PDB file of C-alpha atoms in Angstrom:
ATOM      1  CA  MET A   1       2.901   4.357  16.879  1.00  0.00           C
ATOM      2  CA  SER A   2       3.653   4.692  13.217  1.00  0.00           C
ATOM      3  CA  ILE A   3       6.795   3.120  11.813  1.00  0.00           C
ATOM      4  CA  CYS A   4       7.990   6.527  10.638  1.00  0.00           C
ATOM      5  CA  ASN A   5       8.088   7.728  14.237  1.00  0.00           C
ATOM      6  CA  LYS A   6      10.460   4.881  15.049  1.00  0.00           C
ATOM      7  CA  LYS A   7      12.577   4.876  11.888  1.00  0.00           C
ATOM      8  CA  THR A   8      12.951   8.542  11.025  1.00  0.00           C
ATOM      9  CA  LEU A   9      16.070   8.070   8.909  1.00  0.00           C
ATOM     10  CA  LEU A  10      14.448   5.329   6.854  1.00  0.00           C
ATOM     11  CA  CYS A  11      11.366   7.436   6.294  1.00  0.00           C
ATOM     12  CA  LEU A  12      13.433  10.416   5.217  1.00  0.00           C
ATOM     13  CA  ALA A  13      15.179   8.177   2.716  1.00  0.00           C
ATOM     14  CA  VAL A  14      11.878   6.872   1.418  1.00  0.00           C
ATOM     15  CA  SER A  15      10.195  10.250   1.120  1.00  0.00           C
ATOM     16  CA  GLY A  16      13.206  12.244  -0.001  1.00  0.00           C
ATOM     17  CA  SER A  17      16.079  10.935  -2.081  1.00  0.00           C
ATOM     18  CA  LEU A  18      14.131   8.046  -3.571  1.00  0.00           C
ATOM     19  CA  PHE A  19      11.695  10.415  -5.211  1.00  0.00           C
ATOM     20  CA  SER A  20      14.462  12.375  -6.926  1.00  0.00           C
ATOM     21  CA  VAL A  21      16.031   9.181  -8.256  1.00  0.00           C
ATOM     22  CA  SER A  22      12.790   7.571  -9.360  1.00  0.00           C
ATOM     23  CA  TYR A  23      11.414  10.623 -11.096  1.00  0.00           C
ATOM     24  CA  ALA A  24      14.237  10.663 -13.612  1.00  0.00           C
ATOM     25  CA  ALA A  25      14.280   6.885 -14.008  1.00  0.00           C
ATOM     26  CA  ASN A  26      10.552   6.603 -14.571  1.00  0.00           C
ATOM     27  CA  ALA A  27      10.004   9.751 -16.620  1.00  0.00           C
ATOM     28  CA  ASN A  28       8.877   7.713 -19.604  1.00  0.00           C
ATOM     29  CA  ASP A  29       6.229   6.011 -17.488  1.00  0.00           C
ATOM     30  CA  HIS A  30       4.482   9.354 -16.975  1.00  0.00           C
ATOM     31  CA  HIS A  31       4.359  10.717 -20.501  1.00  0.00           C
ATOM     32  CA  ASP A  32       0.755  11.736 -19.975  1.00  0.00           C
ATOM     33  CA  HIS A  33       1.888  14.590 -17.712  1.00  0.00           C
ATOM     34  CA  ASN A  34       2.917  18.000 -19.006  1.00  0.00           C
ATOM     35  CA  HIS A  35       6.680  18.127 -18.507  1.00  0.00           C
ATOM     36  CA  ASN A  36       6.959  21.816 -19.327  1.00  0.00           C
ATOM     37  CA  ASP A  37       5.558  22.985 -16.020  1.00  0.00           C
ATOM     38  CA  GLY A  38       9.016  23.309 -14.474  1.00  0.00           C
ATOM     39  CA  GLU A  39      10.733  21.852 -11.457  1.00  0.00           C
ATOM     40  CA  HIS A  40       8.129  23.223  -9.077  1.00  0.00           C
ATOM     41  CA  HIS A  41       5.635  20.624 -10.269  1.00  0.00           C
ATOM     42  CA  GLU A  42       7.929  17.599 -10.446  1.00  0.00           C
ATOM     43  CA  SER A  43       7.389  16.511  -6.853  1.00  0.00           C
ATOM     44  CA  GLU A  44       3.698  17.316  -7.181  1.00  0.00           C
ATOM     45  CA  HIS A  45       3.439  15.049 -10.203  1.00  0.00           C
ATOM     46  CA  ARG A  46       5.166  12.259  -8.320  1.00  0.00           C
ATOM     47  CA  HIS A  47       2.797  12.733  -5.403  1.00  0.00           C
ATOM     48  CA  HIS A  48      -0.260  12.494  -7.603  1.00  0.00           C
ATOM     49  CA  ASP A  49       0.963   9.566  -9.678  1.00  0.00           C
ATOM     50  CA  ALA A  50      -0.437   7.251  -7.009  1.00  0.00           C
ATOM     51  CA  HIS A  51      -3.874   8.606  -7.863  1.00  0.00           C
ATOM     52  CA  VAL A  52      -3.636   7.290 -11.409  1.00  0.00           C
ATOM     53  CA  HIS A  53      -5.941   4.306 -11.515  1.00  0.00           C
ATOM     54  CA  GLY A  54      -4.003   1.104 -12.017  1.00  0.00           C
ATOM     55  CA  VAL A  55      -0.710   2.485 -10.648  1.00  0.00           C
ATOM     56  CA  VAL A  56       0.595   1.806  -7.133  1.00  0.00           C
ATOM     57  CA  GLU A  57       3.727   3.412  -5.685  1.00  0.00           C
ATOM     58  CA  THR A  58       6.055   1.433  -3.434  1.00  0.00           C
ATOM     59  CA  ASN A  59       9.199   2.742  -1.756  1.00  0.00           C
ATOM     60  CA  ILE A  60      11.683   0.356  -0.139  1.00  0.00           C
ATOM     61  CA  ALA A  61      14.476   1.565   2.131  1.00  0.00           C
ATOM     62  CA  GLN A  62      17.158  -0.553   3.803  1.00  0.00           C
ATOM     63  CA  ASP A  63      19.319   0.616   6.691  1.00  0.00           C
ATOM     64  CA  GLY A  64      21.554  -1.917   8.352  1.00  0.00           C
ATOM     65  CA  ASP A  65      19.439  -4.968   9.107  1.00  0.00           C
ATOM     66  CA  HIS A  66      16.135  -3.089   8.856  1.00  0.00           C
ATOM     67  CA  LEU A  67      13.909  -3.037   5.785  1.00  0.00           C
ATOM     68  CA  LEU A  68      11.018  -0.599   5.403  1.00  0.00           C
ATOM     69  CA  PHE A  69       8.256  -0.719   2.787  1.00  0.00           C
ATOM     70  CA  GLU A  70       5.936   2.205   2.081  1.00  0.00           C
ATOM     71  CA  ILE A  71       2.981   1.698  -0.277  1.00  0.00           C
ATOM     72  CA  THR A  72       0.593   4.337  -1.600  1.00  0.00           C
ATOM     73  CA  ALA A  73      -2.331   3.019  -3.612  1.00  0.00           C
ATOM     74  CA  PRO A  74      -5.527   4.487  -5.086  1.00  0.00           C
ATOM     75  CA  GLY A  75      -8.702   3.205  -3.490  1.00  0.00           C
ATOM     76  CA  ALA A  76      -9.869   2.006  -6.898  1.00  0.00           C
ATOM     77  CA  ASP A  77      -6.860  -0.312  -7.113  1.00  0.00           C
ATOM     78  CA  VAL A  78      -7.430  -1.831  -3.696  1.00  0.00           C
ATOM     79  CA  VAL A  79     -11.213  -2.065  -3.341  1.00  0.00           C
ATOM     80  CA  GLY A  80     -12.589  -0.927  -6.692  1.00  0.00           C
ATOM     81  CA  PHE A  81     -13.940   2.421  -5.445  1.00  0.00           C
ATOM     82  CA  GLU A  82     -12.565   5.694  -4.066  1.00  0.00           C
ATOM     83  CA  HIS A  83     -15.290   6.729  -1.637  1.00  0.00           C
ATOM     84  CA  ALA A  84     -16.610   5.588   1.710  1.00  0.00           C
ATOM     85  CA  PRO A  85     -18.429   2.241   1.406  1.00  0.00           C
ATOM     86  CA  LYS A  86     -22.074   2.758   0.499  1.00  0.00           C
ATOM     87  CA  ASP A  87     -23.466  -0.629   1.512  1.00  0.00           C
ATOM     88  CA  ASP A  88     -22.623  -3.765   3.486  1.00  0.00           C
ATOM     89  CA  ALA A  89     -20.994  -5.405   0.492  1.00  0.00           C
ATOM     90  CA  GLN A  90     -18.541  -2.529   0.038  1.00  0.00           C
ATOM     91  CA  LYS A  91     -17.897  -2.442   3.777  1.00  0.00           C
ATOM     92  CA  GLN A  92     -16.924  -6.118   3.613  1.00  0.00           C
ATOM     93  CA  VAL A  93     -14.650  -5.526   0.621  1.00  0.00           C
ATOM     94  CA  LEU A  94     -12.949  -2.706   2.532  1.00  0.00           C
ATOM     95  CA  ALA A  95     -12.545  -4.810   5.675  1.00  0.00           C
ATOM     96  CA  ASN A  96     -11.042  -7.685   3.662  1.00  0.00           C
ATOM     97  CA  ALA A  97      -8.608  -5.320   1.928  1.00  0.00           C
ATOM     98  CA  VAL A  98      -7.426  -3.824   5.219  1.00  0.00           C
ATOM     99  CA  LYS A  99      -6.960  -7.333   6.641  1.00  0.00           C
ATOM    100  CA  THR A 100      -4.846  -8.320   3.633  1.00  0.00           C
ATOM    101  CA  LEU A 101      -2.774  -5.146   3.786  1.00  0.00           C
ATOM    102  CA  ASN A 102      -2.075  -5.777   7.466  1.00  0.00           C
ATOM    103  CA  ASN A 103      -0.422  -9.085   6.529  1.00  0.00           C
ATOM    104  CA  PRO A 104       2.632  -8.130   4.437  1.00  0.00           C
ATOM    105  CA  ASN A 105       3.618 -11.773   4.076  1.00  0.00           C
ATOM    106  CA  LEU A 106       0.683 -11.981   1.668  1.00  0.00           C
ATOM    107  CA  ILE A 107       2.027  -9.005  -0.289  1.00  0.00           C
ATOM    108  CA  PHE A 108       5.791  -9.626  -0.450  1.00  0.00           C
ATOM    109  CA  THR A 109       8.038 -12.692  -0.491  1.00  0.00           C
ATOM    110  CA  LEU A 110      11.614 -12.221   0.701  1.00  0.00           C
ATOM    111  CA  PRO A 111      14.438 -14.777   0.231  1.00  0.00           C
ATOM    112  CA  GLU A 112      14.474 -17.302   3.057  1.00  0.00           C
ATOM    113  CA  ASN A 113      18.243 -17.074   3.454  1.00  0.00           C
ATOM    114  CA  ALA A 114      17.940 -13.360   4.238  1.00  0.00           C
ATOM    115  CA  LYS A 115      16.222 -14.456   7.485  1.00  0.00           C
ATOM    116  CA  CYS A 116      13.780 -11.538   7.510  1.00  0.00           C
ATOM    117  CA  THR A 117      11.208 -11.316  10.284  1.00  0.00           C
ATOM    118  CA  PHE A 118       8.160  -9.096   9.989  1.00  0.00           C
ATOM    119  CA  GLU A 119       8.002  -6.679  12.917  1.00  0.00           C
ATOM    120  CA  GLU A 120       5.329  -4.044  12.374  1.00  0.00           C
ATOM    121  CA  ALA A 121       2.607  -2.861   9.996  1.00  0.00           C
ATOM    122  CA  HIS A 122       0.824   0.476   9.776  1.00  0.00           C
ATOM    123  CA  VAL A 123      -2.163   0.644   7.411  1.00  0.00           C
ATOM    124  CA  SER A 124      -4.463   3.624   6.860  1.00  0.00           C
ATOM    125  CA  HIS A 125      -6.971   4.935   4.330  1.00  0.00           C
ATOM    126  CA  ASN A 126      -9.317   7.874   3.818  1.00  0.00           C
ATOM    127  CA  LEU A 127     -12.364   6.008   2.519  1.00  0.00           C
ATOM    128  CA  VAL A 128     -14.435   7.101   5.487  1.00  0.00           C
ATOM    129  CA  ASN A 129     -17.603   9.048   6.145  1.00  0.00           C
ATOM    130  CA  HIS A 130     -17.685  11.994   8.523  1.00  0.00           C
ATOM    131  CA  ASN A 131     -19.163   9.754  11.229  1.00  0.00           C
ATOM    132  CA  ASP A 132     -16.592   6.984  10.789  1.00  0.00           C
ATOM    133  CA  HIS A 133     -13.705   8.641  12.598  1.00  0.00           C
ATOM    134  CA  ASP A 134     -13.778   6.254  15.515  1.00  0.00           C
ATOM    135  CA  GLU A 135     -13.148   3.326  13.204  1.00  0.00           C
ATOM    136  CA  HIS A 136     -10.250   4.993  11.420  1.00  0.00           C
ATOM    137  CA  ASP A 137      -6.562   4.801  12.273  1.00  0.00           C
ATOM    138  CA  HIS A 138      -5.839   7.597  14.724  1.00  0.00           C
ATOM    139  CA  ASP A 139      -2.332   8.245  13.421  1.00  0.00           C
ATOM    140  CA  HIS A 140      -3.802   8.961   9.996  1.00  0.00           C
ATOM    141  CA  ASP A 141      -7.025  10.584  11.132  1.00  0.00           C
ATOM    142  CA  HIS A 142      -5.607  13.962  12.124  1.00  0.00           C
ATOM    143  CA  ASP A 143      -4.245  14.472   8.635  1.00  0.00           C
ATOM    144  CA  HIS A 144      -7.780  14.433   7.271  1.00  0.00           C
ATOM    145  CA  HIS A 145      -9.853  15.733  10.149  1.00  0.00           C
ATOM    146  CA  ASP A 146     -10.185  19.215   8.746  1.00  0.00           C
ATOM    147  CA  GLY A 147     -10.364  18.034   5.149  1.00  0.00           C
ATOM    148  CA  GLU A 148     -13.784  16.429   5.129  1.00  0.00           C
ATOM    149  CA  HIS A 149     -15.188  19.214   2.998  1.00  0.00           C
ATOM    150  CA  HIS A 150     -12.546  18.589   0.351  1.00  0.00           C
ATOM    151  CA  LYS A 151     -13.144  14.855   0.376  1.00  0.00           C
ATOM    152  CA  GLU A 152     -16.726  15.483  -0.555  1.00  0.00           C
ATOM    153  CA  HIS A 153     -15.565  17.409  -3.612  1.00  0.00           C
ATOM    154  CA  GLY A 154     -13.442  14.999  -5.571  1.00  0.00           C
ATOM    155  CA  LYS A 155     -10.538  14.051  -3.304  1.00  0.00           C
ATOM    156  CA  HIS A 156      -9.219  10.680  -4.360  1.00  0.00           C
ATOM    157  CA  GLY A 157      -9.568   7.778  -1.972  1.00  0.00           C
ATOM    158  CA  GLU A 158      -6.186   6.380  -1.012  1.00  0.00           C
ATOM    159  CA  PHE A 159      -4.550   3.612   0.999  1.00  0.00           C
ATOM    160  CA  SER A 160      -1.187   3.829   2.726  1.00  0.00           C
ATOM    161  CA  ALA A 161       0.744   0.893   4.163  1.00  0.00           C
ATOM    162  CA  GLN A 162       4.103   0.702   5.889  1.00  0.00           C
ATOM    163  CA  TYR A 163       5.900  -2.520   6.792  1.00  0.00           C
ATOM    164  CA  GLU A 164       9.042  -3.039   8.822  1.00  0.00           C
ATOM    165  CA  TYR A 165      11.240  -6.152   8.723  1.00  0.00           C
ATOM    166  CA  HIS A 166      14.355  -7.152  10.596  1.00  0.00           C
ATOM    167  CA  CYS A 167      16.718  -9.284   8.494  1.00  0.00           C
ATOM    168  CA  GLU A 168      19.505 -11.234  10.220  1.00  0.00           C
ATOM    169  CA  ALA A 169      21.286 -11.907   6.911  1.00  0.00           C
ATOM    170  CA  ILE A 170      20.247  -8.902   4.857  1.00  0.00           C
ATOM    171  CA  SER A 171      23.291  -9.297   2.584  1.00  0.00           C
ATOM    172  CA  ASN A 172      21.388 -12.242   1.080  1.00  0.00           C
ATOM    173  CA  LEU A 173      18.477 -10.006   0.115  1.00  0.00           C
ATOM    174  CA  ASP A 174      18.977 -10.229  -3.651  1.00  0.00           C
ATOM    175  CA  GLN A 175      15.349 -10.019  -4.782  1.00  0.00           C
ATOM    176  CA  ILE A 176      11.821  -9.229  -3.621  1.00  0.00           C
ATOM    177  CA  GLU A 177       8.699 -10.756  -5.135  1.00  0.00           C
ATOM    178  CA  THR A 178       5.240  -9.230  -4.812  1.00  0.00           C
ATOM    179  CA  GLN A 179       1.836 -10.897  -4.863  1.00  0.00           C
ATOM    180  CA  TRP A 180       0.062  -7.530  -4.929  1.00  0.00           C
ATOM    181  CA  PHE A 181      -1.424  -8.148  -8.351  1.00  0.00           C
ATOM    182  CA  THR A 182      -2.985 -11.412  -7.179  1.00  0.00           C
ATOM    183  CA  HIS A 183      -4.791  -9.779  -4.266  1.00  0.00           C
ATOM    184  CA  PHE A 184      -5.567  -6.477  -6.003  1.00  0.00           C
ATOM    185  CA  PRO A 185      -6.106  -7.240  -9.713  1.00  0.00           C
ATOM    186  CA  HIS A 186      -7.279  -3.693 -10.500  1.00  0.00           C
ATOM    187  CA  THR A 187      -3.615  -2.661 -10.394  1.00  0.00           C
ATOM    188  CA  HIS A 188      -1.825  -2.665 -13.751  1.00  0.00           C
ATOM    189  CA  LYS A 189       1.566  -1.389 -12.589  1.00  0.00           C
ATOM    190  CA  MET A 190       3.539  -0.988  -9.388  1.00  0.00           C
ATOM    191  CA  THR A 191       6.402   1.510  -9.403  1.00  0.00           C
ATOM    192  CA  ILE A 192       9.237   0.492  -7.083  1.00  0.00           C
ATOM    193  CA  GLN A 193      11.876   2.825  -5.696  1.00  0.00           C
ATOM    194  CA  TYR A 194      14.632   1.115  -3.698  1.00  0.00           C
ATOM    195  CA  LEU A 195      17.457   2.579  -1.631  1.00  0.00           C
ATOM    196  CA  GLY A 196      19.893   0.369   0.266  1.00  0.00           C
ATOM    197  CA  ASP A 197      23.244  -1.405   0.328  1.00  0.00           C
ATOM    198  CA  ALA A 198      22.524  -2.728  -3.157  1.00  0.00           C
ATOM    199  CA  GLY A 199      22.346   0.865  -4.395  1.00  0.00           C
ATOM    200  CA  GLN A 200      19.437   2.851  -5.771  1.00  0.00           C
ATOM    201  CA  LYS A 201      16.903   1.390  -8.133  1.00  0.00           C
ATOM    202  CA  ALA A 202      13.680   2.470  -9.803  1.00  0.00           C
ATOM    203  CA  VAL A 203      11.672  -0.176 -11.651  1.00  0.00           C
ATOM    204  CA  SER A 204       8.098  -0.915 -12.660  1.00  0.00           C
ATOM    205  CA  LEU A 205       6.412  -4.238 -11.942  1.00  0.00           C
ATOM    206  CA  THR A 206       3.416  -5.739 -13.743  1.00  0.00           C
ATOM    207  CA  PRO A 207       1.296  -8.858 -13.240  1.00  0.00           C
ATOM    208  CA  LYS A 208       3.641 -10.667 -15.654  1.00  0.00           C
ATOM    209  CA  SER A 209       6.845  -9.286 -14.114  1.00  0.00           C
ATOM    210  CA  SER A 210       6.534  -9.147 -10.338  1.00  0.00           C
ATOM    211  CA  VAL A 211      10.084  -9.693  -9.075  1.00  0.00           C
ATOM    212  CA  ILE A 212      12.549  -6.946  -8.111  1.00  0.00           C
ATOM    213  CA  THR A 213      16.189  -7.946  -8.573  1.00  0.00           C
ATOM    214  CA  LEU A 214      18.498  -6.053  -6.223  1.00  0.00           C
TER     215      LEU A 214
END
């Protein structure tokens, strides 16, 4: 079962209000977009930002003692390509990436005194061939089942990861550090949108600045 099915309110916070806050805060980070297209395209631009090579989007929502992470990353950032693996070497790279993504303790470091315990991960991607459905995450598969034709015509490969933590002393959660850039060096920037007791925040992390202060 996907985390979103269990934590609907958290997911609504991640997918809704965070986007409106982060768009304004990070407008300068997306100067390559045409900003004269009107409000209709604002959410579309945010949605497609994750397809910019070198940029990974991360949303963090806190509700009570629960903490939810949602990551959207281009395939090129994670494995170096945005298509189904073409040989055994690429298959191994993909398998290693999925294994890493399924271990959020390799991706994020939370303060020890916040007493956070990892509870659940949900990782999916669309770097699959038509015959690879059985190996793909079933929760994610139905979203792409009828889109195979489009994937063959330029659809960007993408990874999605969701992590849930339970924190016994979440009031001590004053920062979050990421090791994403160590594991996935193709990434140049990670945009972070946070919503929780500490307020709302939108920041950009880089390999040289990888700590979020809450």
